[in-house]
mmCIF file of C-alpha atoms in Angstrom:
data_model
loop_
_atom_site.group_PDB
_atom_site.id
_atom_site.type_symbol
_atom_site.label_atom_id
_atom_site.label_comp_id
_atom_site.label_asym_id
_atom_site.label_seq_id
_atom_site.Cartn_x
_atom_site.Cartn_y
_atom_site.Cartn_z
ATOM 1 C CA UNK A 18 239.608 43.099 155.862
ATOM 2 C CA UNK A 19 237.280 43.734 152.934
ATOM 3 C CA UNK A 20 233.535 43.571 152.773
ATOM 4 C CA UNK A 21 233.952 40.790 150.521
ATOM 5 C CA UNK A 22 236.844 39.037 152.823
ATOM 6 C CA UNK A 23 234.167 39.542 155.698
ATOM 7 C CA UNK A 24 231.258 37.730 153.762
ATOM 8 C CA UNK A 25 233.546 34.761 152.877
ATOM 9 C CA UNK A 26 234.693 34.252 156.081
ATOM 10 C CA UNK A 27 231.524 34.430 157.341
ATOM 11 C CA UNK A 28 229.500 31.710 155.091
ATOM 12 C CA UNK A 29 232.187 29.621 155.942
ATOM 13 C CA UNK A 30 231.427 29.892 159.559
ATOM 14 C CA UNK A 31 228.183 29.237 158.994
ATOM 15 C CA UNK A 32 228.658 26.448 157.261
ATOM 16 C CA UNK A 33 231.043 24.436 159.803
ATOM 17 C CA UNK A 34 228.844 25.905 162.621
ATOM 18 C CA UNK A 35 225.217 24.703 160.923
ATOM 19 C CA UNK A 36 225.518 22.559 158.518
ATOM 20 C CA UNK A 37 227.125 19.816 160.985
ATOM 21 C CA UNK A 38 223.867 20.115 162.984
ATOM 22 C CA UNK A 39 221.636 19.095 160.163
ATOM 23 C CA UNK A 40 220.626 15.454 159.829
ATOM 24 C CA UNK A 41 222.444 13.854 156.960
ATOM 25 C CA UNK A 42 219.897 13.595 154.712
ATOM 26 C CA UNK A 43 218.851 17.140 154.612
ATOM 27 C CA UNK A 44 222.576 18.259 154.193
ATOM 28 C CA UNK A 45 222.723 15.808 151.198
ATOM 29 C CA UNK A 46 219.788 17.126 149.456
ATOM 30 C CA UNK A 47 220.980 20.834 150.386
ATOM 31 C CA UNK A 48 224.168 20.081 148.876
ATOM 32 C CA UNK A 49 222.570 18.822 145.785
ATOM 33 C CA UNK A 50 219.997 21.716 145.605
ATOM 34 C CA UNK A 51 222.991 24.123 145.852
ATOM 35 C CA UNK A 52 224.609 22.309 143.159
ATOM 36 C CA UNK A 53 222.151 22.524 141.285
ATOM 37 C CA UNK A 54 221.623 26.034 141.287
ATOM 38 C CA UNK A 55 225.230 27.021 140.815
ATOM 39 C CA UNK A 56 225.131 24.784 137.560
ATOM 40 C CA UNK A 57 222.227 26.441 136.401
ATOM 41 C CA UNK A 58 223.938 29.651 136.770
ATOM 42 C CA UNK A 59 226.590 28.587 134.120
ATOM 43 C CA UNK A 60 229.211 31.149 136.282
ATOM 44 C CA UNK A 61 232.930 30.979 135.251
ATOM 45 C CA UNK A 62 233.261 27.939 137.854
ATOM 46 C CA UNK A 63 231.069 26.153 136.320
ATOM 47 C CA UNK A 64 232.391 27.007 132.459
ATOM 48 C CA UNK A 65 235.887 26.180 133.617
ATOM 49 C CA UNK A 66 235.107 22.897 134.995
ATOM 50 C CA UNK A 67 234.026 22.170 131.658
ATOM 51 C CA UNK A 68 236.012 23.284 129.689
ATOM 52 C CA UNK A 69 238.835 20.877 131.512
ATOM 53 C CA UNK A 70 236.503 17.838 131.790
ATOM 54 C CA UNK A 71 236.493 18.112 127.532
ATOM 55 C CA UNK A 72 240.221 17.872 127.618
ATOM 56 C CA UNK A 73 239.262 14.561 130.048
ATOM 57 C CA UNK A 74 236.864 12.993 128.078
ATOM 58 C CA UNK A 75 237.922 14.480 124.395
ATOM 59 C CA UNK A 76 235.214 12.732 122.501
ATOM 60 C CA UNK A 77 232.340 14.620 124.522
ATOM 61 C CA UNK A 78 229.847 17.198 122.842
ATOM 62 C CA UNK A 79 228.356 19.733 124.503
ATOM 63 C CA UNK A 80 225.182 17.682 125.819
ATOM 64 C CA UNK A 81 227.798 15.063 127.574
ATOM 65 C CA UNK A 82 229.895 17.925 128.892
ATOM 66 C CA UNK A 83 226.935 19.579 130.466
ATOM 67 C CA UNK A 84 225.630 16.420 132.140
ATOM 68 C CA UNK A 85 229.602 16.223 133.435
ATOM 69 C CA UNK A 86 229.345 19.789 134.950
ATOM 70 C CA UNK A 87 226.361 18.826 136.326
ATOM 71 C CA UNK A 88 227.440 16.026 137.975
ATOM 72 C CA UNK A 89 231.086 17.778 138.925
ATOM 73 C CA UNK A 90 229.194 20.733 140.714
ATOM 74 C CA UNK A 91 227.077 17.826 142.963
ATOM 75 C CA UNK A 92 230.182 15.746 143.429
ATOM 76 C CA UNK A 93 231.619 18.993 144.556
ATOM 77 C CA UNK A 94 228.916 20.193 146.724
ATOM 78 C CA UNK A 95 228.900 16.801 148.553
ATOM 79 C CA UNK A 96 232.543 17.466 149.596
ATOM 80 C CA UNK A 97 231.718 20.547 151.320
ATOM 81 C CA UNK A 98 228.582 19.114 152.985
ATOM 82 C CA UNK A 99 230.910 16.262 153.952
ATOM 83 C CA UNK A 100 233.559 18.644 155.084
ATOM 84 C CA UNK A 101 231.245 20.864 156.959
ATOM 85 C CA UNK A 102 229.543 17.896 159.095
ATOM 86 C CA UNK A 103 233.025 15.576 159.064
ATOM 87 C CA UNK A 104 233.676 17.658 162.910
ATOM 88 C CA UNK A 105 230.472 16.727 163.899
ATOM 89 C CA UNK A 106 231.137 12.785 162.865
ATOM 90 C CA UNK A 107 231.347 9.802 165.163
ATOM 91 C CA UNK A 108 234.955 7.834 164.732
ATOM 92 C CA UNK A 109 232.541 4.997 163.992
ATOM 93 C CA UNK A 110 231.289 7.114 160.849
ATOM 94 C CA UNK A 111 234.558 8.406 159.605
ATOM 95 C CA UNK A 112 235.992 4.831 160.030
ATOM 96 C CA UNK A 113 233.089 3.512 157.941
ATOM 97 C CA UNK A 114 233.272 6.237 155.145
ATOM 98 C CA UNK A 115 235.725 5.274 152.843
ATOM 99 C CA UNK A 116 236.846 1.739 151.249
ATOM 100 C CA UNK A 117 240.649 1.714 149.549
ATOM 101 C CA UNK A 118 241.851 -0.743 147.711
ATOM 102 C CA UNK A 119 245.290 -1.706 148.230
ATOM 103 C CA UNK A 120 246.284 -0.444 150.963
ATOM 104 C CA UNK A 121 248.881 -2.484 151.769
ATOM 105 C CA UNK A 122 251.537 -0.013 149.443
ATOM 106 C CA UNK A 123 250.751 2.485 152.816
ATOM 107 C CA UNK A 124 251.188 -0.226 155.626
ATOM 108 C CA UNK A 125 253.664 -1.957 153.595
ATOM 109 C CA UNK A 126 255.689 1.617 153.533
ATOM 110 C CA UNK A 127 255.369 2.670 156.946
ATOM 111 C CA UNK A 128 256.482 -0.633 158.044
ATOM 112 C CA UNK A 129 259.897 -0.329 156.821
ATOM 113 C CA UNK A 130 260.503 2.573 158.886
ATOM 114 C CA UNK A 131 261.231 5.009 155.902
ATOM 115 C CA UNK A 132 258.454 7.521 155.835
ATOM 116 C CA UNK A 133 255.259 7.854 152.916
ATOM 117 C CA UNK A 134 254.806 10.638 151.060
ATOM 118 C CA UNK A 135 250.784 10.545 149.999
ATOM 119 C CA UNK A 136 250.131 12.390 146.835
ATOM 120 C CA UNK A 137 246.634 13.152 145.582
ATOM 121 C CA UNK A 138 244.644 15.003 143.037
ATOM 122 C CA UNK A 139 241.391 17.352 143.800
ATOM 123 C CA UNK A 140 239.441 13.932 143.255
ATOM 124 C CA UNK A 141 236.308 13.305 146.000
ATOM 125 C CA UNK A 142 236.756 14.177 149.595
ATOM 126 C CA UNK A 143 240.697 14.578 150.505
ATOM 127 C CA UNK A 144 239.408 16.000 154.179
ATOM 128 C CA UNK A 145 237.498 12.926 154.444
ATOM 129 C CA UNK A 146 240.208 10.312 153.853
ATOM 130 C CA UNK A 147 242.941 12.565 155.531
ATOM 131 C CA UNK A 148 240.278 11.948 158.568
ATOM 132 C CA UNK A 149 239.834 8.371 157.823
ATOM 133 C CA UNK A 150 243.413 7.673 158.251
ATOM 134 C CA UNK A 151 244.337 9.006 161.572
ATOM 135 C CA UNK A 152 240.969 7.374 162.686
ATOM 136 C CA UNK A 153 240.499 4.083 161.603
ATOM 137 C CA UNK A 154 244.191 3.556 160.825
ATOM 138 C CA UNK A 155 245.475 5.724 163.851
ATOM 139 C CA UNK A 156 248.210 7.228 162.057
ATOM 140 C CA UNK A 157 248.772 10.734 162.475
ATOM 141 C CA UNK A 158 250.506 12.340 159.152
ATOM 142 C CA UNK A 159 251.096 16.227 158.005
ATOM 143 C CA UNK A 160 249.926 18.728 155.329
ATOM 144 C CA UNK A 161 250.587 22.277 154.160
ATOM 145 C CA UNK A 162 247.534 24.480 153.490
ATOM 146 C CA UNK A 163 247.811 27.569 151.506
ATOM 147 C CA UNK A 164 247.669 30.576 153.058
ATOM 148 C CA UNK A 165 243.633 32.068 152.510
ATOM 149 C CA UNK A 166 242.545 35.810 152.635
ATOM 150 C CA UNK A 167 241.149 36.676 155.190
ATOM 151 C CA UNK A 168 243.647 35.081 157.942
ATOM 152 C CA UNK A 169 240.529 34.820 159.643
ATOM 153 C CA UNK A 170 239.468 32.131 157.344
ATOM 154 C CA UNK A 171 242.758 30.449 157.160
ATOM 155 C CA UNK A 172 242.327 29.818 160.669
ATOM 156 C CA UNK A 173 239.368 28.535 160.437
ATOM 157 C CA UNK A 174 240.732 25.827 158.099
ATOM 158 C CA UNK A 175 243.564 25.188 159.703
ATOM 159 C CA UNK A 176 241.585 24.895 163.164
ATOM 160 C CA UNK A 177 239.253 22.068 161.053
ATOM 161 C CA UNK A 178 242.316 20.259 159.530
ATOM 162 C CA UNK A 179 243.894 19.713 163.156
ATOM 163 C CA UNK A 180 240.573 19.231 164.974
ATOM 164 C CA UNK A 181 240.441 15.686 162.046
ATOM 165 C CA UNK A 182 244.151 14.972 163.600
ATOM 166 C CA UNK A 183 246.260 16.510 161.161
ATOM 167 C CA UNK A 184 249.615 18.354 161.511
ATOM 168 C CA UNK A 185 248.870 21.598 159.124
ATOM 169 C CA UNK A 186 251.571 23.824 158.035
ATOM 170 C CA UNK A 187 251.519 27.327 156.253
ATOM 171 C CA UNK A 188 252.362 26.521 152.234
ATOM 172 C CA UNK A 189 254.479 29.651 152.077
ATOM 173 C CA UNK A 190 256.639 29.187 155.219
ATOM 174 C CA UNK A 191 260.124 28.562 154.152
ATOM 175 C CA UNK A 192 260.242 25.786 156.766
ATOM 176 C CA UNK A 193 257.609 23.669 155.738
ATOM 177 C CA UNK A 194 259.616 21.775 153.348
ATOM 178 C CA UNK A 195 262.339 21.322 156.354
ATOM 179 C CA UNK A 196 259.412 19.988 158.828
ATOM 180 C CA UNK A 197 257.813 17.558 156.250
ATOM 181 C CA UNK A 198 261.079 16.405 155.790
ATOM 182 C CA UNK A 199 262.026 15.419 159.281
ATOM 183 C CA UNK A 200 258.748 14.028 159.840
ATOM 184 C CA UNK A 201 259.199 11.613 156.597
ATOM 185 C CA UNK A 202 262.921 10.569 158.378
ATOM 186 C CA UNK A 203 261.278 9.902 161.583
ATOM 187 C CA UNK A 204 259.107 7.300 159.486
ATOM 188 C CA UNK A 205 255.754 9.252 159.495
ATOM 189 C CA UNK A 206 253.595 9.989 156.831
ATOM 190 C CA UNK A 207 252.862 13.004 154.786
ATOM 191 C CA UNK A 208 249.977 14.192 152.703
ATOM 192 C CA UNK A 209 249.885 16.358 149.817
ATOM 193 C CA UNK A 210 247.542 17.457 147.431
ATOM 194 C CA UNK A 211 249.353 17.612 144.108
ATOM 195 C CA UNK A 212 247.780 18.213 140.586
ATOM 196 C CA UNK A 213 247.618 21.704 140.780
ATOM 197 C CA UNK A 214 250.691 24.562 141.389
ATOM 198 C CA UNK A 215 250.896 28.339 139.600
ATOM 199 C CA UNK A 216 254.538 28.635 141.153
ATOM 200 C CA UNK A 217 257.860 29.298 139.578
ATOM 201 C CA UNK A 218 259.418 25.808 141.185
ATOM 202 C CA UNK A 219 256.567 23.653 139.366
ATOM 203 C CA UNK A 220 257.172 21.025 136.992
ATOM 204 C CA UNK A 221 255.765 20.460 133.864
ATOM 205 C CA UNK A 222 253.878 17.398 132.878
ATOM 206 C CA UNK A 223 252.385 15.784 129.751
ATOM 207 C CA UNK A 224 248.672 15.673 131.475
ATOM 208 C CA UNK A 225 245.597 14.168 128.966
ATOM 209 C CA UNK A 226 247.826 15.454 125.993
ATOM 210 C CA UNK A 227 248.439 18.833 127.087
ATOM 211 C CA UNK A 228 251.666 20.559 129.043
ATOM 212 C CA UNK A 229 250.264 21.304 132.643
ATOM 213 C CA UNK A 230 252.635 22.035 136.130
ATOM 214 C CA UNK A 231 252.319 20.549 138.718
ATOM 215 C CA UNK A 232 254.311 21.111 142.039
ATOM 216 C CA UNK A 233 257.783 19.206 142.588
ATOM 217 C CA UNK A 234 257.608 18.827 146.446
ATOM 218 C CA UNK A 235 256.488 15.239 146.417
ATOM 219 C CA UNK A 236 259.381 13.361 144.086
ATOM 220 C CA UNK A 237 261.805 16.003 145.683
ATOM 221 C CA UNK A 238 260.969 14.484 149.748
ATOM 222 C CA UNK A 239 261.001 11.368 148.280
ATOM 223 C CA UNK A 240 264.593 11.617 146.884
ATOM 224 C CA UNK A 241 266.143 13.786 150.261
ATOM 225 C CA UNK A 242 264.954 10.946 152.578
ATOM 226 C CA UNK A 243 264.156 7.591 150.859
ATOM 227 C CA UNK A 244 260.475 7.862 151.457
ATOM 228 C CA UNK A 245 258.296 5.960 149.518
ATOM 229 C CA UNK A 246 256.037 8.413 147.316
ATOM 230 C CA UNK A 247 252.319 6.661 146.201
ATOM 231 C CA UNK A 248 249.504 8.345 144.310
ATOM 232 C CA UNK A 249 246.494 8.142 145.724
ATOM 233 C CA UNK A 250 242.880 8.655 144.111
ATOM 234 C CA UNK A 251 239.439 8.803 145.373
ATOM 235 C CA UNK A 252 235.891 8.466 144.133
ATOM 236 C CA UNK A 253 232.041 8.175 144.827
ATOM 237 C CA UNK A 254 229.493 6.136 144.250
ATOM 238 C CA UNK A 255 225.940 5.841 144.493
ATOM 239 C CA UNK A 256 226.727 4.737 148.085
ATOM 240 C CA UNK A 257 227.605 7.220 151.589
ATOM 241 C CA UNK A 258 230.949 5.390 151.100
ATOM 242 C CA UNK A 259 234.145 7.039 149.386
ATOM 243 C CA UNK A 260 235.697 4.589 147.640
ATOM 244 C CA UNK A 261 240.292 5.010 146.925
ATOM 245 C CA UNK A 262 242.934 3.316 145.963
ATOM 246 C CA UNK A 263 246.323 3.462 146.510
ATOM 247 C CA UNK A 264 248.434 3.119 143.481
ATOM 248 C CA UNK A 265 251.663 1.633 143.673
ATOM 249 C CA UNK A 266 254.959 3.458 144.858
ATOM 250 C CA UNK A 267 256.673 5.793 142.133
ATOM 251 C CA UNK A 268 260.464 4.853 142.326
ATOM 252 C CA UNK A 269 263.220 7.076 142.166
ATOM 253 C CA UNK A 270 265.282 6.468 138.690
ATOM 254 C CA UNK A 271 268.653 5.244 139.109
ATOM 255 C CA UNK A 272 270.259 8.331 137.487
ATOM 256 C CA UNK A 273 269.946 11.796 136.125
ATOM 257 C CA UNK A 274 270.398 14.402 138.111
ATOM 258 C CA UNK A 275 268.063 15.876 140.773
ATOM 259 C CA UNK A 276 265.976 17.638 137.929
ATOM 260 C CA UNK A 277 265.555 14.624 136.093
ATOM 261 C CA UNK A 278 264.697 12.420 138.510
ATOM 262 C CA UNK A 279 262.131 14.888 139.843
ATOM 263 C CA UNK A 280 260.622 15.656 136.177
ATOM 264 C CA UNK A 281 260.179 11.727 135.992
ATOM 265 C CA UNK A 282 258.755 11.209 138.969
ATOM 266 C CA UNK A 283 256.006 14.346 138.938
ATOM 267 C CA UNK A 284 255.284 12.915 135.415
ATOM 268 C CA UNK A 285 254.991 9.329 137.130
ATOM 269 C CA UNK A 286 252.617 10.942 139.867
ATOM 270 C CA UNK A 287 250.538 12.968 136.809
ATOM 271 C CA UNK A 288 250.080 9.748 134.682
ATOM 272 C CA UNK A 289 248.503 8.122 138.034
ATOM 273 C CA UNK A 290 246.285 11.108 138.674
ATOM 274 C CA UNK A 291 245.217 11.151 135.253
ATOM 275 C CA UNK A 292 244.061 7.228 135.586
ATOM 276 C CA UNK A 293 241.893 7.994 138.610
ATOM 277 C CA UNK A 294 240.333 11.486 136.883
ATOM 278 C CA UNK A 295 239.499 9.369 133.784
ATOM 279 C CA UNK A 296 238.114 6.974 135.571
ATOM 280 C CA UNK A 297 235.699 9.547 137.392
ATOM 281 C CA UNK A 298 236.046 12.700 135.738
ATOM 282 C CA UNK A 299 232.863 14.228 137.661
ATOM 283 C CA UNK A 300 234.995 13.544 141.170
ATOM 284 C CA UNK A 301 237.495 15.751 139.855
ATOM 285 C CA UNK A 302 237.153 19.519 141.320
ATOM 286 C CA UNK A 303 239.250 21.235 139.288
ATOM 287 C CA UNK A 304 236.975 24.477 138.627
ATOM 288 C CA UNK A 305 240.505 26.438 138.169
ATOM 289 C CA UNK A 306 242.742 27.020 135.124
ATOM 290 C CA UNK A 307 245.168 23.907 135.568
ATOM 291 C CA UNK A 308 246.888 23.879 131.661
ATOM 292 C CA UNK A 309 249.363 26.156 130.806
ATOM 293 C CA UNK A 310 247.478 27.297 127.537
ATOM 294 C CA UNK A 311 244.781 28.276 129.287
ATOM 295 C CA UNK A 312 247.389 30.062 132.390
ATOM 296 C CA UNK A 313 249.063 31.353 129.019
ATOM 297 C CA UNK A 314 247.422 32.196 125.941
ATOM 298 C CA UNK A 315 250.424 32.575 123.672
ATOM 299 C CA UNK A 316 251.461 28.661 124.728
ATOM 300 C CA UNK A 317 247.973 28.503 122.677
ATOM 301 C CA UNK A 318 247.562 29.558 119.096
ATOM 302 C CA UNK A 319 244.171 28.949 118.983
ATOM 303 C CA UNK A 320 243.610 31.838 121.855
ATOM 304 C CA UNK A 321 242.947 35.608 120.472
ATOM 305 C CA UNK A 322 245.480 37.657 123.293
ATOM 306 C CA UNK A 323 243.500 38.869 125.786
ATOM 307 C CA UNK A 324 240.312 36.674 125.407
ATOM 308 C CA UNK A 325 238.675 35.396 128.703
ATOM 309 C CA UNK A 326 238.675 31.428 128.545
ATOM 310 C CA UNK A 327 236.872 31.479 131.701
ATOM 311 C CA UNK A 328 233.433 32.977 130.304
ATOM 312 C CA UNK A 329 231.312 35.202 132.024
ATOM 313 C CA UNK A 330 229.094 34.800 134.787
#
């Protein structure tokens, strides 16, 4: 393990092991101070974030794109703080920190004894709402989480996903597509963050007018076992209370072959994501190279070879 695997792993362990002991005010204002400062910094984070909130809100100068960043790098902050304290969180708290609005697509789905495949975008506090469903709603459901460097802080986010109730598996284990898919025929539920993937199998997608990929596993478990796939997005308010929806279920199209259905269905799942993100663009924590311009320059003529659209710290 490198010195700099070490000090990662490390902050991170201090964060789930003090943070959740401060009262919830101070974390809050913590959070924001942090925010603040990272913002201030103008790192590559914070240049990336906006440089894909202006393809999210096109008609933004540079004053409205900074107040954006701003606002990102706070809404961001608050998940951690949020994720760092959620262990140390009563069920009464978790059950009374988020509000969704139609939920009934998820009852409505489990009901029919089919399975639910949840898909979301890095919008608010997934860890939160993962947690709010197997508390308030008792329903247990399963993930994937990428594998992290050092293992030692994989573990520790695996260890925190299972301690909210959640069935984690490894992202790169060849049978995690096999387990998600016998839990969805057993008629449970599965969760899946999905506006992001940098692999070979990923789809591409017509997201806010630009080609992006974004990973196929959610229309493809649909179509194997006749779950019901639904979008879900997330937001905050002025209030301690997350706010979602869940958007209703993307069908499978009646022909075309596998690829075709699944390039439908992704795009389906992007055009939901993209109503959420517009709708709260500083909820979105995408501080990552998501379009494929950006992952490739010559997709972009615009882009000298070689240039660094990240910035500099």
């Amino acid at each position: 393990m490198s010195a700099r695997e070490r000090l990662t792993d490390a902050l991170y362990g201090a964060g789930w092991g003090t943070v959740k002991k401060l009262p919830e005010p101070v974390a809050v204002r913590l959070g924001r101070s942090i925010a603040d400062l990272a913002w201030k910094r103008r790192g590559k984070g914070v240049l990336r974030l906006e440089d894909n909130y202006a393809r999210v809100v096109p008609d933004a100068g540079p004053e409205r794109l900074a107040e954006l960043s701003r606002a990102g790098m706070r809404s961001y902050l608050r998940y951690w703080m949020e994720s760092f304290r959620l262990p140390a969180w009563s069920p009464e708290r978790v059950a009374s920190g988020l509000d969704v609005k139609d939920l009934h697509h998820l009852t409505d789905g489990l009901a029919a004894g089919k399975g639910v495949v949840l898909a979301l975008p890095h919008l608010a506090n997934w860890d939160l709402a993962g947690a709010w469903v197997t508390t308030k709603l008792g329903i247990p459901f399963t993930t994937v989480a990428e594998r992290l460097k050092p293992e030692t802080l994989y573990d520790r986010f695996v260890a925190y996903r299972e301690g909210l109730g959640m069935e984690v598996l490894p992202h790169n284990g060849g049978s995690a597509f096999g387990t998600l898919a016998r839990r969805l025929r057993d008629g449970g539920l599965v969760c899946l963050v999905a506006d992001r993937d940098l692999s070979a199998s990923g789809v591409e997608v017509d997201f806010f007018g630009e080609r992006a990929r974004m990973p196929a596993g959610p229309a493809l478990l649909a179509q194997q076992t006749g779950a019901r796939l639904l979008p879900v997005t997330l937001w905050y308010d002025d209030s301690p209370v997350m706010r979602g929806r869940v958007h209703p279920p993307v069908e499978v199209p009646g022909s075309g072959t596998r690829a075709e259905k699944t390039s439908v269905m992704t795009q389906a799942l992007a055009d939901a994501f993209a109503t959420g993100i517009a709708d709260h663009p500083e909820d979105w924590h995408m501080l990552q190279r998501l379009w494929l311009k950006d992952l490739d320059p010559a997709r972009d003529p615009a882009t000298a070879p070689g240039q660094d659209r990240e910035g500099t710290p």
